[in-house]
Coordinates of C-alpha atoms in Angstrom, one line a residue:
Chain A
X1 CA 0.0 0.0 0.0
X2 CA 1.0 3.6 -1.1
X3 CA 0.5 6.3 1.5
X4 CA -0.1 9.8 0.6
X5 CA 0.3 12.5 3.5
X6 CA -1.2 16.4 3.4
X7 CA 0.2 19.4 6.4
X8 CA -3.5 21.4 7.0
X9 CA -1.7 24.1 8.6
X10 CA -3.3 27.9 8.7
X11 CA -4.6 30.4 10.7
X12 CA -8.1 29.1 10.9
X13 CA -9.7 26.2 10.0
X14 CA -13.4 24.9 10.4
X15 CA -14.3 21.1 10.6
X16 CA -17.7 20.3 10.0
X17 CA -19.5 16.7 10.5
X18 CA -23.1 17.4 11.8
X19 CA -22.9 21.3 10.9
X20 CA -26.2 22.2 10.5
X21 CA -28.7 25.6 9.9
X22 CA -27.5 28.4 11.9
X23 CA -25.1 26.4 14.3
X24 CA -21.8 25.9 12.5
X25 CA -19.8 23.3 14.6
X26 CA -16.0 22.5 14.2
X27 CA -14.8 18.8 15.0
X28 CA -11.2 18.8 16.9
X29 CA -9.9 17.6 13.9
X30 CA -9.8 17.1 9.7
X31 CA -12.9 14.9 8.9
X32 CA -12.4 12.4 6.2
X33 CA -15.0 14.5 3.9
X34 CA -13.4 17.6 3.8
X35 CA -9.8 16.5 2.6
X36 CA -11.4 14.0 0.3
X37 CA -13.4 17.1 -1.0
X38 CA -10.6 18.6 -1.0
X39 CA -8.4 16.3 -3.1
X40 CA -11.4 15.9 -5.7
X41 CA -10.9 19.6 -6.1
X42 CA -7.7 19.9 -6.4
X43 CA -8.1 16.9 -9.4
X44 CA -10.7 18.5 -11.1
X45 CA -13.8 16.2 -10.1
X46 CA -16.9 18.0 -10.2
X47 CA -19.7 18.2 -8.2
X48 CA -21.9 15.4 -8.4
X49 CA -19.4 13.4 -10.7
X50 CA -19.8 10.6 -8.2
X51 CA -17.8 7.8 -10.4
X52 CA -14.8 9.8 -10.1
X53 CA -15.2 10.6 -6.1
X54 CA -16.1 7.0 -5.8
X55 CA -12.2 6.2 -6.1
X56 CA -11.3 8.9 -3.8
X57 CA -13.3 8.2 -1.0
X58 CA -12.4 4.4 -1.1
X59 CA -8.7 6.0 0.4
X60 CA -8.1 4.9 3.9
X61 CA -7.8 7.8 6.0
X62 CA -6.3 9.0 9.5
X63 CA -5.2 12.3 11.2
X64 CA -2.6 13.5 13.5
X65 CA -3.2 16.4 15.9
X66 CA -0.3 17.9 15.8
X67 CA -1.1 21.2 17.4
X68 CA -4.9 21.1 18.8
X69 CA -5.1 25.0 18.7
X70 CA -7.6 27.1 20.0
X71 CA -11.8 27.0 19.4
X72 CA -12.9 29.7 18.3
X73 CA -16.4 31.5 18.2
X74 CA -17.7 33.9 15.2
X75 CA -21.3 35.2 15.7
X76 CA -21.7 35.9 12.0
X77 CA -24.4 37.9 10.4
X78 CA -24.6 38.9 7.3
X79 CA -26.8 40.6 3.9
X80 CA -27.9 38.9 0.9
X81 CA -26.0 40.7 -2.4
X82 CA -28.2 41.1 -4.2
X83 CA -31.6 41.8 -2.3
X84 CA -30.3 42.9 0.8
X85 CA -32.2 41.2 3.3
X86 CA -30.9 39.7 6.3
X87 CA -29.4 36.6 6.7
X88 CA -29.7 34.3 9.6
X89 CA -28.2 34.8 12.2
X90 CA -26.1 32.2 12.9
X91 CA -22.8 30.8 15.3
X92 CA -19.3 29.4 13.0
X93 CA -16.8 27.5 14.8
X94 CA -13.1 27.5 14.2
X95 CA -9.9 26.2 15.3
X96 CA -7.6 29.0 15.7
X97 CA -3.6 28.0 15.0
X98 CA -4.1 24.6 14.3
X99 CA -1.7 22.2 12.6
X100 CA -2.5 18.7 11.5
X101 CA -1.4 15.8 9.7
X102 CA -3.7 13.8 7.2
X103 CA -3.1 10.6 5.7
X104 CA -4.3 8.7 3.2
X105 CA -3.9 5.1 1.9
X106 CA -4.5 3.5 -1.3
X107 CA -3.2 2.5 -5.0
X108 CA -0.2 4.0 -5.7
X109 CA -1.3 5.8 -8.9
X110 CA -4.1 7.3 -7.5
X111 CA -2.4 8.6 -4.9
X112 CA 0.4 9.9 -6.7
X113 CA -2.2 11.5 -9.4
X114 CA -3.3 13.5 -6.1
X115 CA 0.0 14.5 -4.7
X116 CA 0.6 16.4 -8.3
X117 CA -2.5 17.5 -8.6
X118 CA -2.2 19.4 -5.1
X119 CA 0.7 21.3 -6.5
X120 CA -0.9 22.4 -9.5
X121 CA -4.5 22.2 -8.4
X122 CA -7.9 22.8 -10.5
X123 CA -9.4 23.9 -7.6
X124 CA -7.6 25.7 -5.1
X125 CA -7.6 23.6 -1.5
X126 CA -9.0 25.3 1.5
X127 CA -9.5 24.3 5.1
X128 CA -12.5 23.4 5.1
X129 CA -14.4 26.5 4.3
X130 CA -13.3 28.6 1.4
X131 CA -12.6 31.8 4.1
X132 CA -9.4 29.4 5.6
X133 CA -6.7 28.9 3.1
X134 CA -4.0 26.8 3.8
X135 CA -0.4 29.2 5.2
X136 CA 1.7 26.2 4.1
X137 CA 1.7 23.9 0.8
X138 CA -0.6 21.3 1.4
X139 CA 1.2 17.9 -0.2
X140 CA 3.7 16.8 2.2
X141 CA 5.3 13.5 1.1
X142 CA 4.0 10.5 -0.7
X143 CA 5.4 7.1 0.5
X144 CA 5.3 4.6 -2.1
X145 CA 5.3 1.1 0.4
X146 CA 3.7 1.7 3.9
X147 CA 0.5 2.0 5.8
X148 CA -0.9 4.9 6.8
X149 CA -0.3 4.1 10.8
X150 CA 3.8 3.9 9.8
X151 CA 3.5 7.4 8.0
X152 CA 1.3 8.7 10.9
X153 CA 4.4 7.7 13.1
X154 CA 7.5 8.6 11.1
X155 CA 6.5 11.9 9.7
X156 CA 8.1 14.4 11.9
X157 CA 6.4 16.4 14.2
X158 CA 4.7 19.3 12.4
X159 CA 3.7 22.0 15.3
X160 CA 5.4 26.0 14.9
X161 CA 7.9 26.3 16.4
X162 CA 6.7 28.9 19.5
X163 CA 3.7 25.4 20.2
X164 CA 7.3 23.1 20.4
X165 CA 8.7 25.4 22.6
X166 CA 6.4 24.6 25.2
X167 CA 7.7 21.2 25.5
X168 CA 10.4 20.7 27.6
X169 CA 13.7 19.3 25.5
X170 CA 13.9 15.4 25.9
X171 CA 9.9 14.8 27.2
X172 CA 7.7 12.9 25.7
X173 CA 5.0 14.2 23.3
X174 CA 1.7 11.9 22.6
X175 CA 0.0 13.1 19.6
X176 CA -4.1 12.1 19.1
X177 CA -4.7 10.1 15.9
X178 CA -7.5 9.2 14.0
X179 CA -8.1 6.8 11.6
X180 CA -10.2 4.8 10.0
X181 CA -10.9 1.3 12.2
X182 CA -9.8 -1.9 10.3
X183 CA -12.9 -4.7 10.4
X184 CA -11.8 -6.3 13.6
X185 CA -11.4 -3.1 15.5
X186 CA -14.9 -2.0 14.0
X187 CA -16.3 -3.0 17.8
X188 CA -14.0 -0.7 19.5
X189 CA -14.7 2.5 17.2
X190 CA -16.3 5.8 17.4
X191 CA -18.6 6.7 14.6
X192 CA -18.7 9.6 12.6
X193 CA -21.1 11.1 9.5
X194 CA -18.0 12.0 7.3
X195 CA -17.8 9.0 5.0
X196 CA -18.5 11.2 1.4
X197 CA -21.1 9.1 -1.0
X198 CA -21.9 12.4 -2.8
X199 CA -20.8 16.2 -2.9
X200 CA -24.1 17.2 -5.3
X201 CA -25.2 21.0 -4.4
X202 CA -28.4 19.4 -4.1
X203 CA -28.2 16.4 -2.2
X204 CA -24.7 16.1 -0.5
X205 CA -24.7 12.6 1.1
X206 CA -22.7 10.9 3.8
X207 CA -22.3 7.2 4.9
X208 CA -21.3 6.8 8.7
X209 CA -17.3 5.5 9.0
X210 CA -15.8 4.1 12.0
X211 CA -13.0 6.1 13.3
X212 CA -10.2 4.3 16.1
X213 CA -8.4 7.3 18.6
X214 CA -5.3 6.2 19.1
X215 CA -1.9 8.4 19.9
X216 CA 1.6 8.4 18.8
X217 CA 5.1 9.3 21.0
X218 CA 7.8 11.4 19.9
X219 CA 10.6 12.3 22.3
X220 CA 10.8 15.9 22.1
X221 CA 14.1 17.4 20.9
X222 CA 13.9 20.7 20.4
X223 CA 16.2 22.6 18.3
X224 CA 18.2 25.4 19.6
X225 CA 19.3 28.5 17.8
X226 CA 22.5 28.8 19.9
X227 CA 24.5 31.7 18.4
X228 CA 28.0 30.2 17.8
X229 CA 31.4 30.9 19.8
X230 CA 33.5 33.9 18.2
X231 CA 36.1 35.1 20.6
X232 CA 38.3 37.3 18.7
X233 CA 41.7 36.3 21.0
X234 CA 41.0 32.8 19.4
X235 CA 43.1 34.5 16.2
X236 CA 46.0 35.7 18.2
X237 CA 46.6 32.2 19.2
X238 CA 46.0 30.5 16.2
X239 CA 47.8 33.1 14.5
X240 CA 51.0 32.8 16.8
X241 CA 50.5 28.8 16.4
X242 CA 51.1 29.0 12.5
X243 CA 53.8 31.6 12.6
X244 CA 56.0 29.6 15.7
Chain B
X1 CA 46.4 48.9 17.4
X2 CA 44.9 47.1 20.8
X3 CA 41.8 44.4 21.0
X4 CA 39.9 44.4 24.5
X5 CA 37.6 42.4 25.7
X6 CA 35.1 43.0 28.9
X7 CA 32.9 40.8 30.4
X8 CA 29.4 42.9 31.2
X9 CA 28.0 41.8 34.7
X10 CA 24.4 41.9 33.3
X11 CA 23.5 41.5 37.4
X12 CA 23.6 45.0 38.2
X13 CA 21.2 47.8 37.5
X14 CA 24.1 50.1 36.2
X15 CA 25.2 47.8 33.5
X16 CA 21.3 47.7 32.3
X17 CA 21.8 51.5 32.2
X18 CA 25.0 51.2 29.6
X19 CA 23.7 48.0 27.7
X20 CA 20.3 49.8 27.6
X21 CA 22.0 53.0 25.4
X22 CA 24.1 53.2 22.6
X23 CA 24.7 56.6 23.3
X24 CA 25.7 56.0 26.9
X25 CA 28.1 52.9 26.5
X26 CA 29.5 54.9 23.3
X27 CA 30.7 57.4 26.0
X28 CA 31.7 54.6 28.7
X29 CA 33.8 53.6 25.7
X30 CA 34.9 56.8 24.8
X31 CA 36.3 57.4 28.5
X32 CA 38.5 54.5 28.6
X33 CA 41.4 56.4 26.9
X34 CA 43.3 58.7 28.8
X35 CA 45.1 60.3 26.4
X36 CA 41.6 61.5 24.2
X37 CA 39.9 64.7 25.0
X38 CA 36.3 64.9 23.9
X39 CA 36.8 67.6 21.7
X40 CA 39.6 65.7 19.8
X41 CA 37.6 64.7 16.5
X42 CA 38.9 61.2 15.3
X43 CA 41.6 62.1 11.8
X44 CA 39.8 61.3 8.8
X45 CA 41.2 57.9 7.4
X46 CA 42.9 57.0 10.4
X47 CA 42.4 54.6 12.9
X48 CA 39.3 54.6 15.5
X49 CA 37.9 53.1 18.2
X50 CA 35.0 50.6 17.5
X51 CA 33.2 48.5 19.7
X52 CA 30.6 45.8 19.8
X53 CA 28.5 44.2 22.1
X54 CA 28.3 40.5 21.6
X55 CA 25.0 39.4 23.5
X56 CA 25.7 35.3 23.6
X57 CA 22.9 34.7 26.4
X58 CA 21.0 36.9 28.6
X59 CA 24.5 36.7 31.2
X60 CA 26.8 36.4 28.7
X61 CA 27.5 39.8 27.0
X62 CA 30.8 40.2 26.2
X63 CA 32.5 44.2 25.2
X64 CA 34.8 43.8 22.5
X65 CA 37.1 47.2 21.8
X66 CA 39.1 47.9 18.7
X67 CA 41.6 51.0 19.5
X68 CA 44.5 53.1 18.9
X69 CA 45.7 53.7 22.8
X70 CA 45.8 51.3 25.1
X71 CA 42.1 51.2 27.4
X72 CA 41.8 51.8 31.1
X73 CA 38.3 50.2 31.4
X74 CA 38.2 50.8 35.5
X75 CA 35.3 53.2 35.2
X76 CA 33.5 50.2 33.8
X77 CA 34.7 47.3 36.4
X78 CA 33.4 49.4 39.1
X79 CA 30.1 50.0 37.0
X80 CA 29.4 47.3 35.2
X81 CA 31.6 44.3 35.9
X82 CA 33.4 42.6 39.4
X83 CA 35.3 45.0 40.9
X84 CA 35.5 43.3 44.3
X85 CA 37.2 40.1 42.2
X86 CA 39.2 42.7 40.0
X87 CA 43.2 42.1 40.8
X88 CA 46.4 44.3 39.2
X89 CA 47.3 41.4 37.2
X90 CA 43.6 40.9 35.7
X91 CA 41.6 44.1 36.2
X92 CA 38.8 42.7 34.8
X93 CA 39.4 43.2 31.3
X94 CA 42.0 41.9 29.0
X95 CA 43.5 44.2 26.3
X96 CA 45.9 42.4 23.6
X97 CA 47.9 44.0 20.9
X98 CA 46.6 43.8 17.6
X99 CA 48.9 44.8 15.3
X100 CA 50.9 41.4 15.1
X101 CA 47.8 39.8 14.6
X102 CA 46.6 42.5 11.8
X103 CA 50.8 42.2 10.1
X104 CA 50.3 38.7 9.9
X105 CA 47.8 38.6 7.2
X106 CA 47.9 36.8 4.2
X107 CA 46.1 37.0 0.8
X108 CA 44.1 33.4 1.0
X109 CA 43.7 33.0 4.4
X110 CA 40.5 31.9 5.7
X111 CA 38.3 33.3 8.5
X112 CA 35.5 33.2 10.4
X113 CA 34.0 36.7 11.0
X114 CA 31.8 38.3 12.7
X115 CA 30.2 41.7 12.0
X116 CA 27.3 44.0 13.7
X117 CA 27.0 46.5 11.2
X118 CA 24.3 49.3 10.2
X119 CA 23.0 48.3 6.8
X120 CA 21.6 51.7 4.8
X121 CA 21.1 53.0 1.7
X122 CA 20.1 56.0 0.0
X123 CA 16.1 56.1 -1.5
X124 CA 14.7 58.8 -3.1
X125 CA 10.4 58.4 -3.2
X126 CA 10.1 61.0 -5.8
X127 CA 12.2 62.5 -8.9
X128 CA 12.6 65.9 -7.5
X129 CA 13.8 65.0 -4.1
X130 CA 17.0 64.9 -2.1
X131 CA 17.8 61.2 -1.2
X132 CA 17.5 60.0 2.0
X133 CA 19.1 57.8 4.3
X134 CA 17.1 54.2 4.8
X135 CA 17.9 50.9 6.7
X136 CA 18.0 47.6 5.0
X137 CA 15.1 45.9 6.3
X138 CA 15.6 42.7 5.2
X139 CA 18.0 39.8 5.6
X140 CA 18.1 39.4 1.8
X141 CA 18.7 43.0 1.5
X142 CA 21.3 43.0 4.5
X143 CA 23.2 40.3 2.7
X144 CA 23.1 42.1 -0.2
X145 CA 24.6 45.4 1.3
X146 CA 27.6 43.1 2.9
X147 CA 28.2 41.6 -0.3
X148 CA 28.7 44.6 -2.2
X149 CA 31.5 45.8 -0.4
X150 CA 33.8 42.7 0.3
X151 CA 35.8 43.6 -2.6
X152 CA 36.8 47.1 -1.8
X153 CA 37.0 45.6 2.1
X154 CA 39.8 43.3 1.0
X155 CA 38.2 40.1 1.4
X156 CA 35.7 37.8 -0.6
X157 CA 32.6 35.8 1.4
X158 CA 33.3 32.0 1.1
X159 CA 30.5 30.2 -1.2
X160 CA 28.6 27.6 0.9
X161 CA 29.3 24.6 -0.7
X162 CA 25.7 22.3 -2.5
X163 CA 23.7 20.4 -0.7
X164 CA 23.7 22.5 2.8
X165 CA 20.9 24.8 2.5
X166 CA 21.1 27.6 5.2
X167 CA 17.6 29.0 4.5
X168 CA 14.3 27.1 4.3
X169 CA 13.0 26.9 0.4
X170 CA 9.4 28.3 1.9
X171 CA 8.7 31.8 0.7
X172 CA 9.1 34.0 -2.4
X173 CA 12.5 35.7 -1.7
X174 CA 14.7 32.5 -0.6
X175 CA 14.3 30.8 -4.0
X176 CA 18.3 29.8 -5.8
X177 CA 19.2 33.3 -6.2
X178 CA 18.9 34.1 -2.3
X179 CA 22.3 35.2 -0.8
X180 CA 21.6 33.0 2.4
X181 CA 21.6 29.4 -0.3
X182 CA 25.3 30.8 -1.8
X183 CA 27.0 32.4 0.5
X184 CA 28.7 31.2 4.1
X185 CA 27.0 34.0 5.7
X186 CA 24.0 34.0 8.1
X187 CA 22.1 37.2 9.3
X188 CA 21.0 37.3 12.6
X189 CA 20.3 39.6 16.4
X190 CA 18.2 42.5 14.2
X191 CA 18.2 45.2 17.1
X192 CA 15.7 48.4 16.3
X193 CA 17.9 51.0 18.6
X194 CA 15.9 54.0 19.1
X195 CA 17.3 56.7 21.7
X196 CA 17.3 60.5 22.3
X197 CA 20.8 62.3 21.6
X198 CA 21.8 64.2 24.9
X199 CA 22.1 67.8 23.2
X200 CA 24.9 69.2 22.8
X201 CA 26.4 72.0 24.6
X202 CA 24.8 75.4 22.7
X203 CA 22.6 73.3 21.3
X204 CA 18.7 73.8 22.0
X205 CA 17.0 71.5 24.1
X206 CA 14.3 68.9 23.2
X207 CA 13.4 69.6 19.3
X208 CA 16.0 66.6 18.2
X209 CA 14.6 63.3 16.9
X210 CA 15.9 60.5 18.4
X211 CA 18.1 58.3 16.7
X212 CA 17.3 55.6 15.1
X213 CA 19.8 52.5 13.8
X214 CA 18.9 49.2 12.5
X215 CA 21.7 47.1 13.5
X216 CA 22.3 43.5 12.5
X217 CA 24.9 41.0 13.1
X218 CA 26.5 39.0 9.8
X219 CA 28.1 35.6 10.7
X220 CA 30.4 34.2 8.2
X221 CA 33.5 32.6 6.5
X222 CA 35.6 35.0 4.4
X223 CA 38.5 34.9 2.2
X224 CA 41.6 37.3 2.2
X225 CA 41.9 39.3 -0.9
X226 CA 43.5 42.3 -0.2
X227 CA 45.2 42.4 3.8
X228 CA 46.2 45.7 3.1
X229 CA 42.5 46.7 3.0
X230 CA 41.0 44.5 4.9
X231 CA 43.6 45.9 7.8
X232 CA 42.0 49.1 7.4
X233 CA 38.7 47.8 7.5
X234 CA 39.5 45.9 10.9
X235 CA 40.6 49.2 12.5
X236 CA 38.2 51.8 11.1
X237 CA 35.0 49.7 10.6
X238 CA 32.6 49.1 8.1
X239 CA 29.4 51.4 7.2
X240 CA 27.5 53.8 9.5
X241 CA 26.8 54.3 13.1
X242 CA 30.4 53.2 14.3
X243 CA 30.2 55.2 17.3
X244 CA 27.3 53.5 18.7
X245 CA 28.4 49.5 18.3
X246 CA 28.5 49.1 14.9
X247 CA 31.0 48.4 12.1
X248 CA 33.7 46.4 14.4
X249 CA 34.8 43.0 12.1
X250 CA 36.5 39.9 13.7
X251 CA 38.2 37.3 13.4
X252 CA 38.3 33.8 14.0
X253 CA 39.9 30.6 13.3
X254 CA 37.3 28.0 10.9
X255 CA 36.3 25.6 13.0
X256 CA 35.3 22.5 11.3
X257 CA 33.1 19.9 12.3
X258 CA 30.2 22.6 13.2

């Protein structure tokens, strides 16, 4: 198995897996929907060109929290263009300063189709609503041999740098993941609406998909910017070395 | 020519007070030679007394003084240093001739330097008016200003070697043509120094804009071209501001292995 993995990195980012009417909820993290929305995208699939999703969604699919970030709470109202009535009223959720690690697994081809499309994309990729674009290139590395749970654990830890400075050097990080339960674990699993059938305007339609939390451990070495040694007396000696 | 060095005791109020002001360490400086009076003007194209302050850690700041005379840095033991653990044979500073060191250059010798300089150039906004005096803002630009005058400062910037890129390849301005990807030469320590110029005596008080200096710190690996010039760079400094920490180059050995 091929394993494609994706950096969702940005300012804010919004999450939505039973946002409905005026009340716009953000899950904690990716849902398989939106990044397989937004891979069709970048590819070129259409709306409602279900035979070409169909593919897409097939792909396995986990997450790594990297950096939770924050919740946060717009009371949105807004004016119709064009006859200038009101709007509802309604709540959006986002996740402030977030940074995660998607993965998905499948046929190498496909995959690899995806990972070029999302550097030259038809549509451009967002974070799950057009308002959050991504601050860093989506794609970031496509492993030819591997499952998804080995990518989730070898690709390096992807927080800013002022989020890994919290850590102390040396301690031991456990990042959430999570992915799509294999059949025998189906028992154990949460369930979640995010499973895309369908991404028709008028009829957008999702199948329920079993989803396994689960964490990974990085020892956490953090990187110091130590500003080197220059003591000019070091010359003089040197100096006197080569001449003696 | 002498080099000093002083350790700053960044445990005491006072030194806060020096560190804290160009202006104010650029007279503690200024007071370590017996022999200058403050109305003796430094002679145009000759030697001058440069400083820098190296800030390794918050309690490691190290004074490094380039100078004609010989220092007497007592003022700033007592003020800003250990003057209870000061003894005649190590006052608390060490001064070291530099002229053997400067005589000893060679054409193709290699260095490590380092440099806290005040990167400007001149902008004019529209046609008709004079130019004015701006700070390099940006690394790229700050590299850029250093690069331009290695030749005429007797020395060449070593090439960083493929397949060691300094700078990340996110972002528009670090693509193959960025200074930071070619050069051994790193840009780092940006200080915005803003303070108010004690006026002057006759001068009026209080209608003087402060003075402002954008002051960076170049790392690097250079080449000797020219020791002739590059001696005259080491002993009258490189670009503006050189009275208030800026312009001093040094020198040391390549280390390898880092």
């Amino acid at each position: 198995m091929s394993v494609l993995t994706l950096r969702l990195a940005g300012p804010l980012q919004s999450w939505g897996a039973n946002a409905r009417f005026s009340r716009r909820t953000t899950e904690s993290a990716p849902t398989k929907s939106a990044v397989i929305g937004m891979l069709a995208a970048a590819v070129g699939v259409e709306r409602g060109d279900d035979t070409r999703l169909a593919p897409i969604a097939a792909l396995r699919y986990g997450v790594r929290i990297d950096q939770p970030g924050i919740r946060m709470r717009d009371f949105h109202t807004a004016h119709h263009a064009v006859t200038g009535k009101a709007m509802p009223l309604s709540e959006r959720f986002y996740l402030a300063d977030a940074v995660f690690v998607a993965a998905l697994e499948g046929d190498y081809t496909l995959l690899a189709d995806l990972h070029s499309a999302l550097r030259n994309p038809v549509y451009p990729p967002f974070l799950g609503r057009r308002s959050c674009p991504p601050s860093r290139p989506v794609e970031l590395d496509l492993h030819r041999e591997g499952t998804l749970e080995q990518a989730l654990r070898s690709t390096p830890w992807q927080a800013s740098s002022w989020h890994k400075r919290q850590h102390r050097p040396g301690a031991d990080i456990h990042l959430t993941v999570l992915r799509e339960a294999r059949p025998e674990e189906v028992d154990a699993a949460n369930t979640l609406r995010d499973q895309p059938l369908s991404f028709a305007p008028e009829h957008r339609r999702h199948a329920l998909r079993s989803v396994i939390s689960d964490s990974v451990r990085f020892t956490h070495s953090l990187e110091r910017r130590a500003v080197a040694r220059h003591d000019p007396f070091d010359a003089f000696d040197a100096a006197e070395e080569k001449s003696a | 020519m002498f080099l000093t060095r002083f350790r700053v005791n960044t445990a005491r109020s006072s030194s806060r007070r020096i560190l804290g002001s160009p202006q104010i360490m650029h007279a503690a400086v200024m007071s370590c030679f017996p022999a200058l009076l403050p109305s003796d003007a430094p002679p145009p194209g000759g030697p001058r007394i440069l400083w820098r302050a190296d800030h390794t850690s918050r309690a490691e700041v190290i004074l490094y003084i380039v100078s004609p005379g010989r220092p007497d840095l007592t003022h700033l033991v007592e003020q800003a240093g250990w003057p209870a653990a000061a003894t005649p044979i190590a006052p608390g500073w060490e001064t070291r001739a530099y002229s053997p060191f400067l005589d000893r250059l060679q054409t193709g010798d290699r260095w490590a330097f380092r440099l806290t300089a005040n990167p400007v150039h001149h902008v004019r906004r529209k046609d008709d008016e004079p130019t004015k005096r701006t700070a390099h803002v940006t690394p790229a630009h700050q590299m850029g200003w250093l690069l331009q005058r290695q030749e005429s400062a007797g020395f060449r910037i070593l090439e960083r070697s493929a397949g060691q890129p300094l700078m990340s390849s996110v972002g528009a301005s670090s693509g193959p043509t960025h200074p930071g990807n070619a050069y051994e030469l790193a840009v780092h320590s940006k200080r915005d120094l803003v303070f108010a110029k004690r006026p002057q005596n006759g001068s009026p008080v209080g209608n003087k804009a402060p003075v402002q200096i954008v002051a960076v710190t170049f790392d690097g690996h250079l080449e000797v071209t020219d020791p002739a010039r590059l001696r005259t760079v080491l002993t009258q400094g490189i670009g503006r501001a050189k009275a208030y920490g800026c312009g001093l180059l040094t020198l040391v050995p390549i280390r390898t292995g880092e």
